[in-house]
């Protein structure tokens, strides 16, 4: 007599149920999209958000002044911050205890403060308190952004240096390099490869933090993206300026991400 | 009078409570090849690393080439340029090409110009049979090739003495031979070598002297034929039985003795 086969469960198989589940999910999605499309007031949306006339009026100043200033401020802040962070990281690992304390205190202090407060101190507080001290706009932004960024980057760099295998330092020392020489020639270049992703992160954060320049008095020629967008909102109806300015930020940050991925691939599995 | 290259006296090294070297004395003459064997944890790597002060001795004297390295005022960086060191894990500079691995210290430490440094580097790459790899990065090389680059990197500094810290222990078995060939060639050229190794065949053929270490001290030493071929001490015999005949290790281990000495 033939052996009878018996279904594992009564009714539908597991595969059938999964299929139906997926079908339901697609149906819900489609329904939401259709309802949204029917309810939306497309004319009004276009006028308020994607107003081409307003967008056109913003060009080319949004690029030649605002975007350029954002890039400039970020670059200044990042360069200063990175240099300061490297010094802080090396101080934090110094054999001289007071250096470690100073660096540790600096990092804890500025990591804990809102960036806005630092901008206010450097841009307004210091010039008010000390009449004879005043910085140009570029220097103010460089200091403020750099101080904020360096507190974070110092810890990132320190982590990177610690992640370089000790054998690298031993090999360099065995070849007669002093500790300092070995650190500069062998350890730091490798540390920077390791911390490329978090460092890119920091650069992108600084790009956005550069918008805090808005708390300082600026001339038209010194406006960066956010300030520019805000000013344009008072001139033009709707929120198209914000959308344009927002896209401009992406024009900066997305290429940075791509660059990071390229560099990582180049140094990545082959480099270590 | 013989020319003593490395002189170690009353060397002690402790890591906290743990005494790893408990009074080692040794004189190695110019051109001598000395292999150090012994179970793991016996202090043989620590001994080697004390010779170029990668480990700071707790007490004792190390004199290499007439310079007392244990003198606090000694110029340790200058002394290390004359002491080549080859690591178990190769430790090639992973961010530099093979050629630059060989030239970086020549240029930054010895102050050689680029042309001279590259000439020396290429000569030493030829010596280890890797002349065609100068543009490769370390990660593109096999372990055996990396270790030969490591040897060439040390040789590029024109050292008087070479230290090898288990140079073949991290290699796949089929790659060991190439590295040992390079080391054999160096020995034949008269290089003074101190080699920590588990390669008994190499020690037997190439060494002038073999030191057997256990528990932080040199237990037995002499010509390889004597120490490896006819060991006098019980501990030496046990160790060799385990190393030379690993599949029958159990029978050689005394009851209660740990495998990981």
XYZ file of C-alpha atoms in Angstrom:
533
model
C 0.000 0.000 0.000
C 1.329 3.455 -0.939
C 2.491 5.765 1.828
C 0.183 8.690 2.153
C 1.700 12.167 2.275
C 0.214 14.585 4.726
C 0.454 18.414 4.583
C 2.683 19.836 7.355
C -0.102 22.092 8.520
C -3.702 22.313 7.659
C -4.652 25.044 5.191
C -1.935 27.234 3.595
C 1.761 26.507 3.553
C 4.239 28.890 5.128
C 5.358 30.029 1.693
C 1.830 30.884 0.615
C 1.233 32.931 3.721
C 4.458 34.910 3.222
C 3.391 35.656 -0.322
C 0.031 36.989 0.777
C 1.696 39.051 3.523
C 3.919 40.740 0.967
C 0.938 41.409 -1.282
C -0.837 43.162 1.583
C 2.169 45.379 2.267
C 2.401 46.498 -1.347
C -1.326 47.197 -1.438
C -1.154 49.415 1.655
C 1.760 51.367 0.215
C -0.027 51.875 -3.077
C -3.209 53.006 -1.317
C -1.341 55.611 0.742
C 0.417 56.976 -2.344
C -2.851 57.223 -4.262
C -4.697 58.931 -1.410
C -1.827 61.400 -0.892
C -1.720 62.168 -4.605
C -5.489 62.782 -4.713
C -5.597 64.921 -1.566
C -2.501 67.032 -2.258
C -2.956 70.469 -3.677
C -0.311 70.191 -6.362
C -0.563 73.719 -7.591
C -0.067 75.148 -4.130
C 2.762 72.742 -3.330
C 4.603 73.708 -6.459
C 4.137 77.386 -5.811
C 5.279 77.206 -2.193
C 8.014 74.571 -2.424
C 9.246 74.255 -5.985
C 8.701 77.727 -7.307
C 11.022 77.822 -10.306
C 10.855 81.609 -10.621
C 12.033 82.072 -7.046
C 14.694 79.408 -7.495
C 15.938 81.119 -10.630
C 16.122 84.461 -8.835
C 18.404 82.941 -6.194
C 21.004 81.963 -8.793
C 23.822 82.562 -9.195
C 24.338 84.316 -5.812
C 23.377 81.197 -3.873
C 26.370 79.461 -5.441
C 28.893 82.259 -5.902
C 28.430 83.739 -2.428
C 26.504 81.464 -0.087
C 27.778 78.043 -1.106
C 31.297 79.376 -1.472
C 31.231 80.945 1.988
C 29.925 77.739 3.572
C 32.770 75.809 1.969
C 35.293 78.459 2.996
C 34.119 78.623 6.615
C 34.053 74.848 6.894
C 37.496 74.483 5.370
C 38.982 77.081 7.704
C 37.333 75.546 10.763
C 38.252 71.984 9.791
C 41.894 72.807 9.032
C 42.371 74.674 12.290
C 40.372 72.095 14.247
C 42.286 69.153 12.807
C 45.665 70.696 13.635
C 44.524 71.538 17.148
C 42.981 68.073 17.557
C 46.256 66.379 16.615
C 48.118 68.420 19.222
C 45.423 67.656 21.813
C 45.478 63.940 21.016
C 49.268 63.779 21.365
C 49.059 65.775 24.597
C 46.411 63.384 25.903
C 48.854 60.497 25.402
C 51.891 62.409 26.645
C 54.068 61.043 29.420
C 53.964 64.523 30.975
C 50.931 64.446 33.260
C 49.987 68.170 33.099
C 49.689 67.900 29.301
C 47.244 65.048 29.760
C 45.211 67.072 32.258
C 45.082 70.190 30.089
C 44.049 68.228 27.028
C 41.486 66.204 28.958
C 39.957 69.320 30.496
C 39.809 71.085 27.129
C 38.089 68.125 25.483
C 35.555 67.658 28.279
C 34.812 71.378 28.356
C 34.267 72.064 24.682
C 32.621 68.744 23.947
C 29.995 69.632 26.518
C 29.196 73.149 25.324
C 26.653 73.920 22.610
C 28.448 75.068 19.456
C 26.211 78.141 19.461
C 27.666 79.227 22.796
C 31.197 78.954 21.434
C 30.236 81.063 18.426
C 28.740 83.705 20.702
C 31.838 83.742 22.922
C 34.350 84.040 20.123
C 32.293 86.327 17.913
C 30.668 88.613 20.466
C 31.829 87.778 23.977
C 35.569 88.207 23.541
C 35.402 91.389 21.405
C 33.008 92.909 23.977
C 35.054 91.894 26.982
C 38.388 92.925 25.516
C 37.960 96.043 23.461
C 41.330 95.767 21.798
C 40.709 92.196 20.603
C 38.696 91.734 17.474
C 38.885 89.107 14.802
C 37.983 89.332 11.158
C 34.928 87.329 10.173
C 36.992 84.502 8.693
C 39.216 84.235 11.759
C 36.198 84.261 14.082
C 34.573 81.414 12.209
C 37.844 79.514 11.982
C 38.367 79.767 15.734
C 34.791 78.981 16.720
C 34.300 76.037 14.364
C 37.846 74.812 15.003
C 37.453 74.874 18.781
C 34.210 72.930 18.595
C 35.515 70.424 16.047
C 38.877 69.874 17.708
C 37.329 68.585 20.937
C 35.634 65.769 19.027
C 38.408 65.107 16.554
C 41.052 64.860 19.294
C 39.282 61.802 20.665
C 38.869 60.337 17.185
C 42.571 60.782 16.448
C 43.540 59.300 19.791
C 41.391 56.249 19.056
C 43.050 55.955 15.636
C 46.557 56.120 17.077
C 45.662 53.471 19.641
C 44.310 51.249 16.884
C 47.662 51.116 15.062
C 49.255 47.790 16.021
C 52.086 48.187 18.511
C 54.340 46.134 16.241
C 54.448 49.062 13.812
C 55.961 51.307 16.463
C 58.345 48.547 17.567
C 59.530 47.995 14.002
C 60.146 51.711 13.537
C 62.001 51.989 16.854
C 64.084 48.921 15.976
C 65.253 50.702 12.832
C 66.615 53.496 15.005
C 63.746 55.977 14.763
C 63.115 58.072 17.865
C 59.674 57.852 19.419
C 58.667 61.175 17.861
C 60.020 60.284 14.445
C 58.267 56.924 14.497
C 54.997 58.566 15.542
C 55.128 61.066 12.691
C 56.427 58.725 10.007
C 54.639 55.495 10.791
C 51.892 55.745 13.417
C 50.027 58.929 12.479
C 49.714 58.169 8.735
C 48.244 54.780 9.595
C 45.981 56.251 12.259
C 44.487 58.650 9.711
C 43.631 55.792 7.392
C 41.812 54.067 10.202
C 39.814 57.151 11.208
C 38.890 58.295 7.720
C 35.167 57.452 8.164
C 34.647 59.243 11.518
C 36.769 62.153 10.310
C 34.544 62.565 7.253
C 31.615 62.482 9.620
C 33.167 65.334 11.578
C 33.741 67.344 8.402
C 30.097 66.952 7.441
C 28.985 67.992 10.924
C 31.182 71.083 10.686
C 29.687 71.918 7.295
C 26.310 72.128 8.951
C 27.631 73.865 12.086
C 29.005 76.629 9.860
C 25.375 77.816 9.646
C 25.821 79.146 13.193
C 27.610 82.111 11.661
C 24.099 83.542 11.464
C 24.378 84.737 15.085
C 27.189 87.103 14.064
C 26.715 90.298 12.170
C 27.663 89.671 8.567
C 27.678 91.651 5.378
C 25.885 90.327 2.304
C 29.150 89.120 0.853
C 29.857 87.105 4.038
C 26.544 85.226 4.091
C 26.677 81.473 4.056
C 23.896 79.173 2.902
C 21.557 79.207 5.888
C 21.767 82.956 6.354
C 21.275 83.466 2.665
C 18.204 81.217 2.654
C 16.747 82.998 5.636
C 17.225 86.402 4.024
C 15.688 85.145 0.783
C 12.607 83.952 2.690
C 11.815 87.531 3.633
C 12.101 88.634 0.004
C 10.284 85.791 -1.748
C 7.052 83.991 -0.855
C 6.989 80.326 0.104
C 9.764 78.056 1.248
C 11.538 77.498 -2.039
C 14.700 79.271 -0.784
C 15.045 76.765 2.052
C 14.708 73.895 -0.371
C 17.344 75.359 -2.698
C 19.731 76.027 0.155
C 19.121 72.539 1.544
C 20.020 71.005 -1.803
C 23.197 73.098 -1.807
C 24.265 71.458 1.484
C 23.809 68.068 -0.147
C 25.945 69.276 -3.056
C 28.758 69.608 -0.506
C 28.164 66.594 1.699
C 27.344 63.886 -0.821
C 30.606 64.306 -2.789
C 32.439 64.120 0.564
C 30.827 60.763 1.269
C 31.753 59.541 -2.198
C 35.326 60.724 -1.727
C 35.507 58.942 1.609
C 34.308 55.686 0.063
C 36.866 56.002 -2.729
C 39.728 56.626 -0.325
C 38.579 53.808 1.899
C 38.526 51.419 -1.012
C 42.002 52.529 -2.006
C 43.494 52.162 1.447
C 41.031 49.563 2.672
C 41.760 45.852 2.607
C 44.937 46.358 0.580
C 46.276 49.053 2.808
C 46.269 47.150 6.029
C 91.319 37.922 21.409
C 87.889 37.118 20.187
C 85.539 39.877 19.039
C 82.471 39.850 21.289
C 79.437 41.382 19.574
C 76.756 40.844 22.203
C 77.453 40.569 25.891
C 74.602 39.902 28.294
C 75.323 39.760 31.998
C 73.072 39.062 34.973
C 70.025 39.962 32.917
C 66.775 39.951 34.845
C 63.343 40.992 33.642
C 60.082 40.982 35.582
C 56.605 41.932 34.493
C 55.102 42.940 37.814
C 55.341 39.928 40.088
C 56.249 37.580 37.280
C 59.961 37.070 36.758
C 60.457 36.197 33.088
C 64.254 36.255 32.998
C 66.062 35.211 36.127
C 69.699 36.028 35.505
C 70.932 35.313 31.998
C 74.614 35.533 30.993
C 75.730 35.174 27.428
C 78.565 36.225 25.099
C 78.070 36.056 21.371
C 81.077 36.508 19.135
C 81.295 38.098 15.711
C 79.977 35.808 13.011
C 78.390 33.432 15.471
C 74.908 32.079 14.852
C 73.117 31.294 18.096
C 69.677 29.690 18.151
C 67.490 29.948 21.238
C 64.991 27.146 21.743
C 62.597 26.351 24.533
C 58.935 26.033 25.440
C 56.598 28.997 25.125
C 56.778 31.221 28.165
C 60.395 30.272 28.803
C 61.544 33.866 28.278
C 63.376 33.388 24.978
C 61.518 36.157 23.121
C 61.902 38.475 26.095
C 65.650 37.783 26.095
C 65.848 38.720 22.420
C 63.763 41.850 22.911
C 65.990 42.934 25.770
C 69.020 42.854 23.484
C 67.780 45.901 21.558
C 65.896 47.257 24.556
C 62.405 46.827 23.134
C 61.943 45.478 26.645
C 63.642 47.456 29.380
C 65.607 44.994 31.554
C 64.805 45.089 35.253
C 68.501 44.701 35.996
C 71.681 43.528 34.308
C 73.930 44.717 31.524
C 73.580 44.531 27.752
C 76.579 45.479 25.640
C 76.319 45.376 21.859
C 79.289 46.300 19.727
C 81.044 47.826 22.713
C 78.125 50.128 23.555
C 76.395 49.528 26.862
C 72.699 49.830 25.996
C 71.601 49.540 29.606
C 73.486 52.743 30.413
C 70.687 55.335 30.845
C 72.750 57.838 28.860
C 73.333 55.512 25.900
C 72.061 56.707 22.519
C 69.667 53.827 22.047
C 68.399 55.038 18.666
C 71.908 55.116 17.227
C 72.681 51.689 18.676
C 69.509 50.188 17.202
C 70.508 51.164 13.669
C 73.280 48.574 14.007
C 70.981 45.887 15.420
C 68.569 44.432 12.865
C 65.327 42.994 14.231
C 62.993 40.584 12.460
C 59.562 40.015 14.004
C 57.275 37.028 14.084
C 54.448 39.162 12.667
C 56.741 40.869 10.085
C 55.500 44.344 11.085
C 56.017 45.844 7.652
C 54.784 49.431 7.427
C 51.404 48.762 5.884
C 50.964 52.264 4.439
C 54.215 52.189 2.441
C 55.321 50.289 -0.647
C 57.956 47.600 -0.301
C 60.667 49.935 -1.576
C 59.700 52.690 0.830
C 59.608 50.206 3.695
C 63.289 49.680 2.963
C 64.238 53.308 2.367
C 62.286 55.213 5.018
C 64.657 54.577 7.922
C 67.757 54.858 5.745
C 66.684 58.331 4.762
C 65.180 59.621 7.998
C 67.606 57.969 10.410
C 70.865 57.486 8.530
C 70.328 60.601 6.396
C 71.123 58.819 3.149
C 69.971 60.540 -0.021
C 67.220 59.006 -2.079
C 69.450 57.499 -4.746
C 71.759 55.817 -2.256
C 68.839 54.566 -0.150
C 67.060 53.074 -3.153
C 70.240 51.476 -4.419
C 70.785 49.820 -1.038
C 67.129 48.799 -0.880
C 67.168 47.199 -4.337
C 70.381 45.371 -3.555
C 68.806 43.874 -0.435
C 65.561 43.000 -2.232
C 67.695 41.057 -4.718
C 69.421 39.371 -1.824
C 66.100 38.006 -0.536
C 64.855 37.185 -4.034
C 62.150 39.857 -4.278
C 63.654 42.354 -6.726
C 60.400 42.414 -8.714
C 58.225 43.367 -5.727
C 59.502 46.842 -4.941
C 56.246 48.554 -5.930
C 53.927 46.117 -4.170
C 52.230 46.991 -0.905
C 52.792 44.612 2.023
C 49.198 43.369 1.865
C 49.779 42.114 -1.686
C 52.553 39.781 -0.545
C 52.396 36.308 0.974
C 53.566 35.865 4.537
C 56.862 34.398 3.399
C 57.469 37.304 1.045
C 56.557 39.797 3.763
C 59.041 38.211 6.125
C 61.790 38.347 3.482
C 60.996 42.031 2.953
C 61.249 42.401 6.732
C 64.721 40.883 6.635
C 65.720 43.088 3.694
C 64.442 46.149 5.561
C 66.726 45.373 8.490
C 69.669 44.600 6.217
C 69.260 47.945 4.453
C 70.518 49.634 7.625
C 73.799 47.657 7.309
C 73.513 46.132 10.789
C 76.336 44.354 12.604
C 73.990 42.010 14.399
C 70.645 40.493 13.452
C 67.957 39.390 15.898
C 65.200 37.036 14.725
C 62.109 36.596 16.916
C 60.447 33.374 15.742
C 60.655 34.533 12.119
C 58.820 31.544 10.650
C 56.232 30.839 13.342
C 53.479 32.853 11.656
C 54.050 31.301 8.216
C 52.238 28.561 6.371
C 54.501 25.491 6.312
C 55.215 25.696 2.585
C 56.549 29.262 2.931
C 58.985 28.552 5.749
C 61.723 27.229 3.478
C 62.261 30.465 1.532
C 62.731 32.474 4.706
C 65.111 29.919 6.208
C 67.117 29.916 2.961
C 67.614 33.658 3.243
C 68.703 33.277 6.865
C 71.062 30.453 5.963
C 72.610 32.679 3.298
C 73.128 35.444 5.847
C 74.774 33.031 8.250
C 77.131 31.878 5.515
C 78.085 35.473 4.820
C 79.252 35.762 8.400
C 76.427 37.764 9.956
C 76.207 37.594 13.733
C 72.759 36.215 14.433
C 70.635 35.525 17.493
C 67.612 33.485 16.459
C 64.632 32.439 18.573
C 63.125 29.548 16.661
C 61.146 26.330 16.738
C 62.844 25.073 13.558
C 65.049 22.362 15.039
C 66.353 21.275 11.643
C 67.507 24.830 10.929
C 69.128 25.126 14.353
C 70.911 21.827 13.858
C 72.281 22.773 10.430
C 73.030 26.466 10.783
C 73.646 27.296 14.444
C 77.109 27.401 15.931
C 75.543 27.188 19.336
C 72.097 26.340 20.693
C 70.685 27.675 23.954
C 67.851 25.805 25.586
C 65.814 28.072 27.851
C 63.199 27.133 30.394
C 61.717 29.080 33.281
C 63.633 32.250 32.468
C 67.102 30.729 32.498
C 69.463 28.999 30.100
C 69.229 25.357 31.114
C 71.590 23.841 28.591
C 73.809 25.144 25.815
C 76.404 23.901 23.410
C 76.905 22.701 19.847
C 73.618 21.789 18.161
C 74.701 18.192 17.754
C 75.048 17.967 21.529
C 72.046 19.984 22.717
C 69.580 18.727 20.109
C 71.203 15.402 19.283
C 72.218 14.333 22.775
C 70.585 16.511 25.426
C 71.877 16.012 28.968
C 69.105 17.617 30.955
C 65.734 16.064 31.605
C 63.870 19.283 30.718
C 65.701 19.548 27.401
C 64.893 15.954 26.561
C 61.211 16.426 27.368
C 60.982 19.574 25.282
C 62.740 18.019 22.290
C 60.626 14.908 22.485
C 57.528 17.067 22.262
C 58.815 19.279 19.455
C 60.445 16.617 17.310
C 57.644 14.123 17.676
C 54.485 16.143 18.228
C 52.012 13.339 17.522
C 53.450 11.333 20.402
C 53.709 14.322 22.658
C 51.445 12.846 25.310
C 53.856 10.049 26.180
C 56.686 12.521 26.688
C 54.790 14.817 28.988
C 55.291 14.082 32.623
C 52.146 13.710 34.669
C 50.912 17.032 35.972
C 53.145 19.074 33.701
C 51.404 21.738 31.733
C 51.582 21.681 27.950
C 51.972 25.409 27.891
C 55.175 25.894 29.783
